[in-house]
Amino acid sequence: MNPKQIKALQALLTQPTKAAAAKEAGIDESTLRRYLSDPEFQKEYKAAFSQLVTDATRQAQKSLSPALSALREIVEDEKESAGSRIAAARSLLEYGLRLTEFNDILRDLEGVE
């Protein structure tokens, strides 16, 4: 990839729209569309985007335990309002069920492989 393509790739990963990415990269939108139609550029973009998603997932995973602990503290704190405790309890139940379902799905998928 040439330096303009690299700059366009970085802009695609940080800008909210393709138009903004083109502007950030200092290229026309038509040039960006041409880059996106190139299989090699698509491959690099998909790899970079995948890495971005992986990094964001890791950050979210690191936040799970402290977030759940904070919710649990609210549920257990009798000085908190009933509404706050109920909202925290609902959140714990909701996320607990989602995580359980997710783990069940992963276990099933591992069994298929």
Tab-separated table of N, CA, C and O in Angstrom:
chain	number	residue	atom	x	y	z
A	1	MET	N	0.847	-1.188	0.000
A	1	MET	CA	0.000	0.000	0.000
A	1	MET	C	0.889	1.247	0.000
A	1	MET	O	1.914	1.277	0.668
A	2	ASN	N	0.414	2.251	-0.695
A	2	ASN	CA	1.171	3.499	-0.736
A	2	ASN	C	0.810	4.368	0.473
A	2	ASN	O	-0.167	4.087	1.178
A	3	PRO	N	1.583	5.435	0.727
A	3	PRO	CA	1.319	6.270	1.910
A	3	PRO	C	-0.088	6.873	1.960
A	3	PRO	O	-0.680	6.969	3.043
A	4	LYS	N	-0.653	7.256	0.805
A	4	LYS	CA	-2.016	7.806	0.810
A	4	LYS	C	-3.039	6.745	1.193
A	4	LYS	O	-4.017	7.024	1.884
A	5	GLN	N	-2.821	5.514	0.756
A	5	GLN	CA	-3.732	4.429	1.115
A	5	GLN	C	-3.645	4.143	2.615
A	5	GLN	O	-4.659	3.883	3.258
A	6	ILE	N	-2.443	4.184	3.130
A	6	ILE	CA	-2.264	3.958	4.575
A	6	ILE	C	-2.988	5.043	5.367
A	6	ILE	O	-3.684	4.762	6.345
A	7	LYS	N	-2.840	6.290	4.921
A	7	LYS	CA	-3.528	7.395	5.587
A	7	LYS	C	-5.046	7.229	5.474
A	7	LYS	O	-5.785	7.484	6.435
A	8	ALA	N	-5.526	6.797	4.315
A	8	ALA	CA	-6.960	6.569	4.122
A	8	ALA	C	-7.450	5.453	5.034
A	8	ALA	O	-8.535	5.544	5.632
A	9	LEU	N	-6.677	4.400	5.160
A	9	LEU	CA	-7.036	3.284	6.036
A	9	LEU	C	-7.159	3.758	7.475
A	9	LEU	O	-8.144	3.450	8.158
A	10	GLN	N	-6.188	4.517	7.933
A	10	GLN	CA	-6.236	5.037	9.302
A	10	GLN	C	-7.445	5.945	9.493
A	10	GLN	O	-8.109	5.901	10.532
A	11	ALA	N	-7.741	6.762	8.485
A	11	ALA	CA	-8.895	7.664	8.584
A	11	ALA	C	-10.208	6.881	8.633
A	11	ALA	O	-11.125	7.251	9.368
A	12	LEU	N	-10.303	5.808	7.866
A	12	LEU	CA	-11.520	4.984	7.889
A	12	LEU	C	-11.768	4.406	9.280
A	12	LEU	O	-12.918	4.210	9.684
A	13	LEU	N	-10.699	4.137	9.999
A	13	LEU	CA	-10.827	3.534	11.328
A	13	LEU	C	-11.154	4.557	12.412
A	13	LEU	O	-11.587	4.185	13.497
A	14	THR	N	-10.962	5.835	12.115
A	14	THR	CA	-11.152	6.845	13.156
A	14	THR	C	-12.255	7.849	12.866
A	14	THR	O	-12.664	8.574	13.776
A	15	GLN	N	-12.724	7.904	11.639
A	15	GLN	CA	-13.736	8.894	11.269
A	15	GLN	C	-15.116	8.244	11.190
A	15	GLN	O	-15.226	7.074	10.850
A	16	PRO	N	-16.167	9.015	11.487
A	16	PRO	CA	-17.515	8.435	11.534
A	16	PRO	C	-18.130	8.118	10.166
A	16	PRO	O	-19.036	7.293	10.083
A	17	THR	N	-17.654	8.765	9.111
A	17	THR	CA	-18.213	8.537	7.780
A	17	THR	C	-17.088	8.416	6.756
A	17	THR	O	-15.960	8.844	7.007
A	18	LYS	N	-17.431	7.867	5.603
A	18	LYS	CA	-16.445	7.766	4.525
A	18	LYS	C	-16.067	9.148	4.019
A	18	LYS	O	-14.909	9.392	3.684
A	19	ALA	N	-17.030	10.056	3.995
A	19	ALA	CA	-16.743	11.425	3.552
A	19	ALA	C	-15.727	12.078	4.494
A	19	ALA	O	-14.768	12.721	4.042
A	20	ALA	N	-15.932	11.908	5.779
A	20	ALA	CA	-15.001	12.468	6.763
A	20	ALA	C	-13.633	11.792	6.658
A	20	ALA	O	-12.601	12.445	6.819
A	21	ALA	N	-13.628	10.497	6.386
A	21	ALA	CA	-12.357	9.766	6.241
A	21	ALA	C	-11.586	10.281	5.027
A	21	ALA	O	-10.366	10.478	5.098
A	22	ALA	N	-12.292	10.491	3.932
A	22	ALA	CA	-11.634	11.011	2.731
A	22	ALA	C	-11.035	12.382	3.011
A	22	ALA	O	-9.880	12.651	2.653
A	23	LYS	N	-11.803	13.237	3.669
A	23	LYS	CA	-11.327	14.580	3.994
A	23	LYS	C	-10.103	14.508	4.898
A	23	LYS	O	-9.105	15.192	4.675
A	24	GLU	N	-10.177	13.659	5.925
A	24	GLU	CA	-9.061	13.479	6.869
A	24	GLU	C	-7.805	12.984	6.150
A	24	GLU	O	-6.692	13.390	6.475
A	25	ALA	N	-7.989	12.104	5.186
A	25	ALA	CA	-6.857	11.535	4.450
A	25	ALA	C	-6.348	12.464	3.352
A	25	ALA	O	-5.307	12.200	2.747
A	26	GLY	N	-7.103	13.528	3.082
A	26	GLY	CA	-6.689	14.465	2.046
A	26	GLY	C	-6.892	13.940	0.635
A	26	GLY	O	-6.129	14.267	-0.274
A	27	ILE	N	-7.948	13.130	0.459
A	27	ILE	CA	-8.256	12.576	-0.860
A	27	ILE	C	-9.721	12.806	-1.186
A	27	ILE	O	-10.525	13.111	-0.308
A	28	ASP	N	-10.061	12.657	-2.448
A	28	ASP	CA	-11.461	12.755	-2.864
A	28	ASP	C	-12.207	11.492	-2.447
A	28	ASP	O	-11.613	10.417	-2.300
A	29	GLU	N	-13.525	11.640	-2.285
A	29	GLU	CA	-14.344	10.471	-1.952
A	29	GLU	C	-14.257	9.418	-3.055
A	29	GLU	O	-14.289	8.222	-2.768
A	30	SER	N	-14.138	9.853	-4.290
A	30	SER	CA	-14.028	8.887	-5.395
A	30	SER	C	-12.739	8.074	-5.287
A	30	SER	O	-12.728	6.881	-5.593
A	31	THR	N	-11.699	8.706	-4.811
A	31	THR	CA	-10.432	7.983	-4.607
A	31	THR	C	-10.594	6.957	-3.496
A	31	THR	O	-10.139	5.814	-3.615
A	32	LEU	N	-11.275	7.353	-2.434
A	32	LEU	CA	-11.515	6.419	-1.333
A	32	LEU	C	-12.365	5.243	-1.809
A	32	LEU	O	-12.077	4.094	-1.465
A	33	ARG	N	-13.375	5.513	-2.627
A	33	ARG	CA	-14.203	4.420	-3.168
A	33	ARG	C	-13.350	3.480	-4.016
A	33	ARG	O	-13.515	2.264	-3.963
A	34	ARG	N	-12.432	4.060	-4.778
A	34	ARG	CA	-11.545	3.231	-5.600
A	34	ARG	C	-10.648	2.360	-4.705
A	34	ARG	O	-10.467	1.176	-4.958
A	35	TYR	N	-10.119	2.962	-3.633
A	35	TYR	CA	-9.313	2.178	-2.688
A	35	TYR	C	-10.141	1.032	-2.112
A	35	TYR	O	-9.668	-0.101	-2.009
A	36	LEU	N	-11.372	1.336	-1.731
A	36	LEU	CA	-12.225	0.318	-1.112
A	36	LEU	C	-12.617	-0.794	-2.078
A	36	LEU	O	-12.985	-1.884	-1.634
A	37	SER	N	-12.532	-0.538	-3.358
A	37	SER	CA	-12.842	-1.594	-4.328
A	37	SER	C	-11.626	-2.462	-4.643
A	37	SER	O	-11.760	-3.502	-5.280
A	38	ASP	N	-10.461	-2.060	-4.155
A	38	ASP	CA	-9.228	-2.823	-4.374
A	38	ASP	C	-9.156	-3.980	-3.367
A	38	ASP	O	-9.202	-3.752	-2.151
A	39	PRO	N	-9.049	-5.225	-3.838
A	39	PRO	CA	-9.038	-6.377	-2.922
A	39	PRO	C	-7.926	-6.317	-1.862
A	39	PRO	O	-8.157	-6.696	-0.708
A	40	GLU	N	-6.767	-5.824	-2.218
A	40	GLU	CA	-5.667	-5.739	-1.251
A	40	GLU	C	-5.989	-4.712	-0.160
A	40	GLU	O	-5.748	-4.959	1.027
A	41	PHE	N	-6.544	-3.572	-0.562
A	41	PHE	CA	-6.927	-2.558	0.417
A	41	PHE	C	-8.037	-3.097	1.316
A	41	PHE	O	-7.998	-2.904	2.531
A	42	GLN	N	-9.012	-3.782	0.719
A	42	GLN	CA	-10.107	-4.382	1.507
A	42	GLN	C	-9.554	-5.354	2.538
A	42	GLN	O	-10.001	-5.375	3.690
A	43	LYS	N	-8.587	-6.153	2.122
A	43	LYS	CA	-7.976	-7.131	3.031
A	43	LYS	C	-7.312	-6.415	4.214
A	43	LYS	O	-7.500	-6.813	5.372
A	44	GLU	N	-6.561	-5.361	3.925
A	44	GLU	CA	-5.894	-4.600	4.988
A	44	GLU	C	-6.911	-3.906	5.892
A	44	GLU	O	-6.750	-3.882	7.116
A	45	TYR	N	-7.962	-3.356	5.282
A	45	TYR	CA	-9.000	-2.678	6.055
A	45	TYR	C	-9.712	-3.666	6.982
A	45	TYR	O	-9.916	-3.378	8.169
A	46	LYS	N	-10.081	-4.811	6.467
A	46	LYS	CA	-10.764	-5.813	7.290
A	46	LYS	C	-9.879	-6.282	8.439
A	46	LYS	O	-10.354	-6.462	9.567
A	47	ALA	N	-8.594	-6.476	8.173
A	47	ALA	CA	-7.667	-6.900	9.221
A	47	ALA	C	-7.538	-5.819	10.296
A	47	ALA	O	-7.563	-6.114	11.499
A	48	ALA	N	-7.393	-4.569	9.869
A	48	ALA	CA	-7.258	-3.467	10.821
A	48	ALA	C	-8.535	-3.282	11.630
A	48	ALA	O	-8.490	-3.073	12.848
A	49	PHE	N	-9.697	-3.382	10.963
A	49	PHE	CA	-10.968	-3.237	11.662
A	49	PHE	C	-11.159	-4.379	12.659
A	49	PHE	O	-11.613	-4.175	13.787
A	50	SER	N	-10.798	-5.573	12.259
A	50	SER	CA	-10.902	-6.731	13.144
A	50	SER	C	-10.051	-6.526	14.396
A	50	SER	O	-10.479	-6.832	15.509
A	51	GLN	N	-8.852	-5.993	14.210
A	51	GLN	CA	-7.976	-5.734	15.353
A	51	GLN	C	-8.574	-4.661	16.262
A	51	GLN	O	-8.510	-4.774	17.485
A	52	LEU	N	-9.182	-3.647	15.665
A	52	LEU	CA	-9.833	-2.591	16.428
A	52	LEU	C	-10.963	-3.161	17.284
A	52	LEU	O	-11.091	-2.841	18.469
A	53	VAL	N	-11.765	-4.037	16.698
A	53	VAL	CA	-12.868	-4.671	17.426
A	53	VAL	C	-12.331	-5.569	18.545
A	53	VAL	O	-12.852	-5.566	19.665
A	54	THR	N	-11.270	-6.307	18.251
A	54	THR	CA	-10.660	-7.170	19.260
A	54	THR	C	-10.160	-6.348	20.441
A	54	THR	O	-10.382	-6.700	21.606
A	55	ASP	N	-9.489	-5.237	20.158
A	55	ASP	CA	-8.985	-4.367	21.225
A	55	ASP	C	-10.126	-3.785	22.052
A	55	ASP	O	-10.052	-3.746	23.284
A	56	ALA	N	-11.190	-3.342	21.398
A	56	ALA	CA	-12.337	-2.783	22.115
A	56	ALA	C	-13.005	-3.849	22.983
A	56	ALA	O	-13.427	-3.565	24.111
A	57	THR	N	-13.070	-5.063	22.469
A	57	THR	CA	-13.663	-6.171	23.234
A	57	THR	C	-12.845	-6.442	24.490
A	57	THR	O	-13.404	-6.635	25.573
A	58	ARG	N	-11.539	-6.438	24.349
A	58	ARG	CA	-10.677	-6.658	25.524
A	58	ARG	C	-10.881	-5.571	26.572
A	58	ARG	O	-10.928	-5.852	27.773
A	59	GLN	N	-10.999	-4.322	26.116
A	59	GLN	CA	-11.239	-3.223	27.054
A	59	GLN	C	-12.572	-3.411	27.771
A	59	GLN	O	-12.666	-3.201	28.983
A	60	ALA	N	-13.591	-3.799	27.047
A	60	ALA	CA	-14.900	-4.027	27.661
A	60	ALA	C	-14.846	-5.175	28.649
A	60	ALA	O	-15.433	-5.100	29.735
A	61	GLN	N	-14.126	-6.232	28.297
A	61	GLN	CA	-14.011	-7.375	29.194
A	61	GLN	C	-13.318	-6.989	30.494
A	61	GLN	O	-13.696	-7.453	31.570
A	62	LYS	N	-12.327	-6.127	30.411
A	62	LYS	CA	-11.620	-5.680	31.612
A	62	LYS	C	-12.536	-4.861	32.523
A	62	LYS	O	-12.303	-4.786	33.725
A	63	SER	N	-13.564	-4.260	31.955
A	63	SER	CA	-14.480	-3.427	32.729
A	63	SER	C	-15.611	-4.221	33.358
A	63	SER	O	-16.325	-3.701	34.224
A	64	LEU	N	-15.804	-5.463	32.920
A	64	LEU	CA	-16.943	-6.245	33.419
A	64	LEU	C	-16.907	-6.443	34.927
A	64	LEU	O	-17.899	-6.184	35.610
A	65	SER	N	-15.806	-6.913	35.443
A	65	SER	CA	-15.741	-7.225	36.865
A	65	SER	C	-15.962	-5.990	37.739
A	65	SER	O	-16.782	-6.028	38.660
A	66	PRO	N	-15.258	-4.873	37.461
A	66	PRO	CA	-15.528	-3.686	38.291
A	66	PRO	C	-16.968	-3.181	38.160
A	66	PRO	O	-17.564	-2.735	39.149
A	67	ALA	N	-17.528	-3.257	36.974
A	67	ALA	CA	-18.905	-2.797	36.774
A	67	ALA	C	-19.884	-3.664	37.547
A	67	ALA	O	-20.806	-3.160	38.199
A	68	LEU	N	-19.692	-4.964	37.474
A	68	LEU	CA	-20.575	-5.871	38.210
A	68	LEU	C	-20.417	-5.680	39.712
A	68	LEU	O	-21.398	-5.725	40.462
A	69	SER	N	-19.185	-5.445	40.165
A	69	SER	CA	-18.955	-5.189	41.595
A	69	SER	C	-19.666	-3.920	42.046
A	69	SER	O	-20.260	-3.882	43.124
A	70	ALA	N	-19.621	-2.874	41.211
A	70	ALA	CA	-20.288	-1.615	41.550
A	70	ALA	C	-21.797	-1.832	41.645
A	70	ALA	O	-22.446	-1.322	42.574
A	71	LEU	N	-22.355	-2.575	40.698
A	71	LEU	CA	-23.789	-2.857	40.754
A	71	LEU	C	-24.146	-3.664	41.998
A	71	LEU	O	-25.156	-3.407	42.662
A	72	ARG	N	-23.313	-4.648	42.313
A	72	ARG	CA	-23.566	-5.476	43.493
A	72	ARG	C	-23.521	-4.624	44.769
A	72	ARG	O	-24.340	-4.789	45.670
A	73	GLU	N	-22.592	-3.671	44.833
A	73	GLU	CA	-22.509	-2.783	45.998
A	73	GLU	C	-23.788	-1.960	46.149
A	73	GLU	O	-24.267	-1.767	47.272
A	74	ILE	N	-24.317	-1.485	45.037
A	74	ILE	CA	-25.558	-0.702	45.092
A	74	ILE	C	-26.703	-1.578	45.597
A	74	ILE	O	-27.495	-1.160	46.446
A	75	VAL	N	-26.795	-2.804	45.080
A	75	VAL	CA	-27.860	-3.719	45.505
A	75	VAL	C	-27.780	-3.987	47.003
A	75	VAL	O	-28.803	-4.021	47.699
A	76	GLU	N	-26.568	-4.139	47.514
A	76	GLU	CA	-26.384	-4.517	48.920
A	76	GLU	C	-26.404	-3.329	49.879
A	76	GLU	O	-26.498	-3.518	51.087
A	77	ASP	N	-26.324	-2.114	49.370
A	77	ASP	CA	-26.269	-0.922	50.216
A	77	ASP	C	-27.689	-0.486	50.588
A	77	ASP	O	-28.424	0.088	49.783
A	78	GLU	N	-28.069	-0.736	51.820
A	78	GLU	CA	-29.414	-0.402	52.274
A	78	GLU	C	-29.647	1.100	52.369
A	78	GLU	O	-30.787	1.539	52.488
A	79	LYS	N	-28.588	1.902	52.278
A	79	LYS	CA	-28.736	3.361	52.298
A	79	LYS	C	-29.145	3.898	50.926
A	79	LYS	O	-29.604	5.022	50.815
A	80	GLU	N	-28.963	3.080	49.892
A	80	GLU	CA	-29.375	3.474	48.538
A	80	GLU	C	-30.901	3.451	48.457
A	80	GLU	O	-31.565	2.716	49.185
A	81	SER	N	-31.433	4.244	47.559
A	81	SER	CA	-32.890	4.252	47.377
A	81	SER	C	-33.342	2.904	46.812
A	81	SER	O	-32.568	2.194	46.168
A	82	ALA	N	-34.587	2.594	47.073
A	82	ALA	CA	-35.140	1.335	46.562
A	82	ALA	C	-35.051	1.300	45.040
A	82	ALA	O	-34.718	0.269	44.449
A	83	GLY	N	-35.323	2.423	44.401
A	83	GLY	CA	-35.269	2.485	42.942
A	83	GLY	C	-33.878	2.186	42.405
A	83	GLY	O	-33.733	1.458	41.416
A	84	SER	N	-32.858	2.735	43.054
A	84	SER	CA	-31.479	2.480	42.628
A	84	SER	C	-31.114	1.010	42.818
A	84	SER	O	-30.469	0.406	41.957
A	85	ARG	N	-31.536	0.451	43.951
A	85	ARG	CA	-31.221	-0.953	44.220
A	85	ARG	C	-31.929	-1.868	43.230
A	85	ARG	O	-31.352	-2.841	42.744
A	86	ILE	N	-33.179	-1.548	42.909
A	86	ILE	CA	-33.931	-2.360	41.948
A	86	ILE	C	-33.304	-2.259	40.565
A	86	ILE	O	-33.134	-3.265	39.867
A	87	ALA	N	-32.931	-1.059	40.155
A	87	ALA	CA	-32.304	-0.878	38.840
A	87	ALA	C	-30.990	-1.649	38.755
A	87	ALA	O	-30.700	-2.302	37.744
A	88	ALA	N	-30.208	-1.596	39.816
A	88	ALA	CA	-28.940	-2.324	39.829
A	88	ALA	C	-29.184	-3.835	39.800
A	88	ALA	O	-28.492	-4.573	39.097
A	89	ALA	N	-30.189	-4.274	40.544
A	89	ALA	CA	-30.516	-5.704	40.561
A	89	ALA	C	-30.964	-6.169	39.182
A	89	ALA	O	-30.550	-7.234	38.707
A	90	ARG	N	-31.793	-5.364	38.525
A	90	ARG	CA	-32.235	-5.711	37.167
A	90	ARG	C	-31.052	-5.823	36.213
A	90	ARG	O	-30.986	-6.728	35.393
A	91	SER	N	-30.142	-4.870	36.330
A	91	SER	CA	-28.954	-4.902	35.468
A	91	SER	C	-28.129	-6.159	35.717
A	91	SER	O	-27.684	-6.813	34.775
A	92	LEU	N	-27.930	-6.488	36.977
A	92	LEU	CA	-27.173	-7.701	37.302
A	92	LEU	C	-27.852	-8.943	36.737
A	92	LEU	O	-27.189	-9.818	36.159
A	93	LEU	N	-29.158	-9.022	36.904
A	93	LEU	CA	-29.891	-10.171	36.375
A	93	LEU	C	-29.803	-10.226	34.856
A	93	LEU	O	-29.542	-11.286	34.266
A	94	GLU	N	-30.020	-9.102	34.218
A	94	GLU	CA	-29.994	-9.051	32.757
A	94	GLU	C	-28.629	-9.467	32.208
A	94	GLU	O	-28.530	-10.321	31.327
A	95	TYR	N	-27.579	-8.852	32.740
A	95	TYR	CA	-26.243	-9.178	32.232
A	95	TYR	C	-25.812	-10.575	32.632
A	95	TYR	O	-25.124	-11.259	31.887
A	96	GLY	N	-26.226	-11.003	33.805
A	96	GLY	CA	-25.911	-12.374	34.223
A	96	GLY	C	-26.532	-13.396	33.283
A	96	GLY	O	-25.889	-14.364	32.883
A	97	LEU	N	-27.785	-13.165	32.896
A	97	LEU	CA	-28.459	-14.074	31.964
A	97	LEU	C	-27.814	-14.028	30.583
A	97	LEU	O	-27.617	-15.066	29.942
A	98	ARG	N	-27.469	-12.827	30.119
A	98	ARG	CA	-26.818	-12.717	28.812
A	98	ARG	C	-25.474	-13.438	28.793
A	98	ARG	O	-25.147	-14.137	27.831
A	99	LEU	N	-24.697	-13.243	29.842
A	99	LEU	CA	-23.397	-13.907	29.903
A	99	LEU	C	-23.550	-15.425	29.963
A	99	LEU	O	-22.782	-16.165	29.349
A	100	THR	N	-24.568	-15.884	30.686
A	100	THR	CA	-24.827	-17.315	30.755
A	100	THR	C	-25.197	-17.862	29.379
A	100	THR	O	-24.672	-18.887	28.939
A	101	GLU	N	-26.082	-17.147	28.678
A	101	GLU	CA	-26.467	-17.567	27.326
A	101	GLU	C	-25.262	-17.572	26.397
A	101	GLU	O	-25.075	-18.498	25.604
A	102	PHE	N	-24.451	-16.540	26.485
A	102	PHE	CA	-23.263	-16.447	25.640
A	102	PHE	C	-22.315	-17.612	25.900
A	102	PHE	O	-21.818	-18.247	24.975
A	103	ASN	N	-22.100	-17.922	27.167
A	103	ASN	CA	-21.226	-19.047	27.515
A	103	ASN	C	-21.807	-20.370	27.023
A	103	ASN	O	-21.075	-21.244	26.564
A	104	ASP	N	-23.122	-20.529	27.117
A	104	ASP	CA	-23.765	-21.744	26.618
A	104	ASP	C	-23.572	-21.875	25.112
A	104	ASP	O	-23.277	-22.967	24.607
A	105	ILE	N	-23.725	-20.773	24.398
A	105	ILE	CA	-23.532	-20.786	22.943
A	105	ILE	C	-22.090	-21.147	22.598
A	105	ILE	O	-21.837	-21.970	21.716
A	106	LEU	N	-21.141	-20.544	23.303
A	106	LEU	CA	-19.728	-20.856	23.055
A	106	LEU	C	-19.435	-22.336	23.313
A	106	LEU	O	-18.734	-22.980	22.534
A	107	ARG	N	-20.005	-22.863	24.387
A	107	ARG	CA	-19.803	-24.275	24.715
A	107	ARG	C	-20.373	-25.164	23.611
A	107	ARG	O	-19.764	-26.142	23.196
A	108	ASP	N	-21.561	-24.809	23.112
A	108	ASP	CA	-22.184	-25.555	22.024
A	108	ASP	C	-21.327	-25.492	20.761
A	108	ASP	O	-21.162	-26.498	20.066
A	109	LEU	N	-20.806	-24.311	20.450
A	109	LEU	CA	-19.958	-24.163	19.270
A	109	LEU	C	-18.671	-24.974	19.387
A	109	LEU	O	-18.206	-25.577	18.413
A	110	GLU	N	-18.106	-25.000	20.580
A	110	GLU	CA	-16.894	-25.806	20.781
A	110	GLU	C	-17.197	-27.293	20.578
A	110	GLU	O	-16.368	-28.026	20.062
A	111	GLY	N	-18.394	-27.713	20.952
A	111	GLY	CA	-18.802	-29.093	20.749
A	111	GLY	C	-18.964	-29.437	19.285
A	111	GLY	O	-18.705	-30.559	18.852
A	112	VAL	N	-19.386	-28.456	18.473
A	112	VAL	CA	-19.573	-28.670	17.029
A	112	VAL	C	-18.213	-28.827	16.352
A	112	VAL	O	-18.056	-29.613	15.425
A	113	GLU	N	-17.247	-28.051	16.804
A	113	GLU	CA	-15.914	-28.125	16.204
A	113	GLU	C	-15.274	-29.426	16.590
A	113	GLU	O	-14.587	-30.101	16.027
